[in-house]
């Protein structure tokens, strides 16, 4: 059951270098994926809150809850902080205290690690189906609260005699929407012969990284688990094919775990300073009392129509544990922008990381992308009114843009929410002086902080998973 | 202002190897310390709650608060957990949301790093005065809420142009008594000539480690900051003098950062499993409603007289920012036992670490000593009723006991609370199979987890600071 980290890192690197596979030829993936979409019947429709089944507003608090009081609930949050421009506000928040589990089963074919990927329907997904980890489960799934079928492959994770653990860490979700929600991100390797369900297929890491360059194909849960992977050099695993300047800088960045422009200790000191400087005081309050938010028959929205709203949906699906249900969802009102600014220092690519306060954060600040904002909010504002570096990213020349796709947020809670994900290489014109809550880090350093939990937010993790030294070697 | 971790580690090792100093000869330390005690006038007396000044019970909640609503308060906590024998209880808890600052100023004399140590009075201290960091401050001190004098040397920490940072991390306090309280543990190095106040002196790390072998001399705040120190080998800094088997095993343990019997990744996976398995659901409730606790004129105590009580005290002191005040304190009813079981595996000393749930923990479980319990609670019970390894530790042969002193908890909140701190070497009779929430780690691995915050509890950190490969080399 045991493995050394170095072994896992070598396996991951070898798998990342394989962009095709005899097990599932790359040429067949997208047609298989389309086939899965056509094979299933899905239906999603917004309904009024009154038409929800087993969900309702608690008469005392106005919280939106399941009758079992399990799964999740929509409650109110009062936030006070000295970070940013708004010192105090109230908002709805998703409360889901249970730790979820996001897990890939992997297995070696011809010596190369393959990931068992699921074409999974989630009600809020753009395009309904996206590629997801082998298992997405809550502890409610484990205890079968909803009395449906047990998820496939669950026993591979609960009975660990089946495999060895390659990755196993606890990570956060969106701090603007969830109150301290966390997931266990786990990758196990099995030597068993597993039956492969019709919605599943085996892909190399290289194939997954290539699919990430398509809009809305690889879901958020898969991206966050992939972000927890680190690479190690081993015999037979060397990125010799990487030849471009950018590819080499990026590869060296992945190999710089302990030091870049700042040592890990200096980054920890910078992060400690941020936590010492910024207050985040959150208080759970009844949803019915949240100021400036109004509830209609069909939505809970901000008076101004900005930010997001909470809606109710009816879902029908033929391939889920339960075939029809209703649930609340969160609907964003504007598309967001999530971007890394990256820059070469002494031949090693560095990523500009922001310490960002979000109300649901487990520990005040997390390491966030260089830019993480709702662009729609700033449409009528000049460059000076924008958050730092938004103007720079949106005005980058085409040759500076290394990655630019639309990616979805988690489809189990978010209604067709997609954000523009960008990686932009900074030119010599990029400012040398940074605001005090920004710092340059290597990809390897970010991986190291991901390993130790509660440091890197989900947007930064997912974007990091898109930084592929193979795909960007051009 | 910058330093590399390796540089700091070399400086710390060199300082740890110096057990005497021309700046403050070791022979003079204890007499200076006694002199400081005699030079000051202190008085502490328990009073009734009614006689407190500026402190009182909130009429609505029964919480015990300062009129400014700053500093700290005593509130109620309802705890539900599936860890341990008691699934649900209520208790008073200290709420102090502000992050405190515990800082040493260091400076090189003749090339050797010296720590500016303060002989500081805290009302709850056993013996009133103990050696403490250069600065213990809350953010209330910074903002001067109590309108007293500013603490000495404060500006060295607030204006960082004065020195460079050697250590700067966020750490927890006692999870059984504090709700998610944390302190910034910081060590800076200055090149300035600082005036040395009469209650201060410069000591090497080696001198501090030797003083730790005395009962109740080095306070908890100093011990936790010392625990954040890691050593690195450098030219001129090598523990050649270490010659005993145990000393060498311990030195190798400090140098094993990334792997021992388990890799760091395996330890993280074990820790993730603990957090996934154990629930900790805490809810702040009004102190006035806490069940099974009774309030008299002079104390809030459990119906059975066990655990602890909250009392009120009047304090007079001539060398504090404010010369007289009243405050609540927490008084333990039994002495505790805090112990590491240590054992050689392949020539490297390993420490038995426990994943322990405590209600005030920031994140469900923390890494705790092999044994951390109130021994008085078990006086009438047989070995089978004791928590794991208590019987083993209390029945160790003298040659197995490597450390055995009484150390105080933080004297600003705790009334003369001291715990027996032990380090016991396991013999071949020690069980090979461990309960699932125990694991063997090296000292270097514990240091690595301390570096990344929120992993190691204060009892384990303080005990780790007592593990000296110089003092134990015999």
PDB file of N, CA and C in Angstrom, chain A residues 4 42 52 56 71 97 108 118 171 176 206 213 280 352 356 372 398 406 439 470:
ATOM      1  N   UNK A   4       6.748   5.678  -2.341  1.00  0.00           N
ATOM      2  CA  UNK A   4       7.508   6.882  -2.021  1.00  0.00           C
ATOM      3  C   UNK A   4       7.066   7.981  -2.960  1.00  0.00           C
ATOM      4  N   UNK A  42     -30.804  13.937 -20.295  1.00  0.00           N
ATOM      5  CA  UNK A  42     -30.712  14.858 -19.163  1.00  0.00           C
ATOM      6  C   UNK A  42     -31.734  15.950 -19.360  1.00  0.00           C
ATOM      7  N   UNK A  52     -39.959  22.788  -5.223  1.00  0.00           N
ATOM      8  CA  UNK A  52     -38.875  21.889  -4.823  1.00  0.00           C
ATOM      9  C   UNK A  52     -39.446  20.749  -3.985  1.00  0.00           C
ATOM     10  N   UNK A  56     -36.742  23.096   1.328  1.00  0.00           N
ATOM     11  CA  UNK A  56     -37.622  24.201   1.664  1.00  0.00           C
ATOM     12  C   UNK A  56     -36.934  25.193   2.579  1.00  0.00           C
ATOM     13  N   UNK A  71     -26.645  16.902   3.058  1.00  0.00           N
ATOM     14  CA  UNK A  71     -26.186  17.487   1.798  1.00  0.00           C
ATOM     15  C   UNK A  71     -25.616  18.879   2.046  1.00  0.00           C
ATOM     16  N   UNK A  97     -20.679  21.259   5.559  1.00  0.00           N
ATOM     17  CA  UNK A  97     -19.562  20.953   6.464  1.00  0.00           C
ATOM     18  C   UNK A  97     -18.857  19.639   6.158  1.00  0.00           C
ATOM     19  N   UNK A 108      -1.222   1.119 -14.223  1.00  0.00           N
ATOM     20  CA  UNK A 108      -0.221   1.125 -15.280  1.00  0.00           C
ATOM     21  C   UNK A 108      -0.605   0.174 -16.409  1.00  0.00           C
ATOM     22  N   UNK A 118     -14.145   9.687 -15.820  1.00  0.00           N
ATOM     23  CA  UNK A 118     -15.586   9.473 -15.969  1.00  0.00           C
ATOM     24  C   UNK A 118     -16.204  10.610 -16.779  1.00  0.00           C
ATOM     25  N   UNK A 171      -8.200  19.964   0.324  1.00  0.00           N
ATOM     26  CA  UNK A 171      -8.133  21.248  -0.375  1.00  0.00           C
ATOM     27  C   UNK A 171      -9.453  21.998  -0.269  1.00  0.00           C
ATOM     28  N   UNK A 176     -15.684  32.423  -1.997  1.00  0.00           N
ATOM     29  CA  UNK A 176     -16.712  33.454  -2.142  1.00  0.00           C
ATOM     30  C   UNK A 176     -18.107  32.847  -2.074  1.00  0.00           C
ATOM     31  N   UNK A 206      -0.861  12.961 -19.989  1.00  0.00           N
ATOM     32  CA  UNK A 206      -0.612  13.774 -21.179  1.00  0.00           C
ATOM     33  C   UNK A 206      -1.884  13.995 -21.992  1.00  0.00           C
ATOM     34  N   UNK A 213      -7.035  21.988 -22.938  1.00  0.00           N
ATOM     35  CA  UNK A 213      -6.975  23.132 -23.844  1.00  0.00           C
ATOM     36  C   UNK A 213      -8.297  23.335 -24.584  1.00  0.00           C
ATOM     37  N   UNK A 280     -10.579  38.830   9.153  1.00  0.00           N
ATOM     38  CA  UNK A 280     -11.766  38.293   8.495  1.00  0.00           C
ATOM     39  C   UNK A 280     -12.657  37.760   9.599  1.00  0.00           C
ATOM     40  N   UNK A 352       2.908  34.899 -10.747  1.00  0.00           N
ATOM     41  CA  UNK A 352       2.543  35.976  -9.828  1.00  0.00           C
ATOM     42  C   UNK A 352       1.332  35.536  -9.007  1.00  0.00           C
ATOM     43  N   UNK A 356      -5.291  36.533  -1.162  1.00  0.00           N
ATOM     44  CA  UNK A 356      -6.636  37.072  -1.330  1.00  0.00           C
ATOM     45  C   UNK A 356      -7.536  36.630  -0.178  1.00  0.00           C
ATOM     46  N   UNK A 372      -8.155  37.471 -10.283  1.00  0.00           N
ATOM     47  CA  UNK A 372      -9.350  36.653 -10.057  1.00  0.00           C
ATOM     48  C   UNK A 372     -10.479  37.620  -9.758  1.00  0.00           C
ATOM     49  N   UNK A 398      -1.138  38.870 -28.556  1.00  0.00           N
ATOM     50  CA  UNK A 398      -1.381  37.438 -28.792  1.00  0.00           C
ATOM     51  C   UNK A 398      -0.171  36.566 -28.451  1.00  0.00           C
ATOM     52  N   UNK A 406     -12.173  28.621 -21.745  1.00  0.00           N
ATOM     53  CA  UNK A 406     -13.261  28.762 -20.781  1.00  0.00           C
ATOM     54  C   UNK A 406     -13.345  27.477 -19.974  1.00  0.00           C
ATOM     55  N   UNK A 439       3.272  38.124  -4.797  1.00  0.00           N
ATOM     56  CA  UNK A 439       4.640  37.597  -4.729  1.00  0.00           C
ATOM     57  C   UNK A 439       4.872  36.666  -5.921  1.00  0.00           C
ATOM     58  N   UNK A 470       4.519  20.352 -21.720  1.00  0.00           N
ATOM     59  CA  UNK A 470       4.442  19.695 -23.028  1.00  0.00           C
ATOM     60  C   UNK A 470       3.613  20.551 -23.987  1.00  0.00           C
TER      61      UNK A 470
END
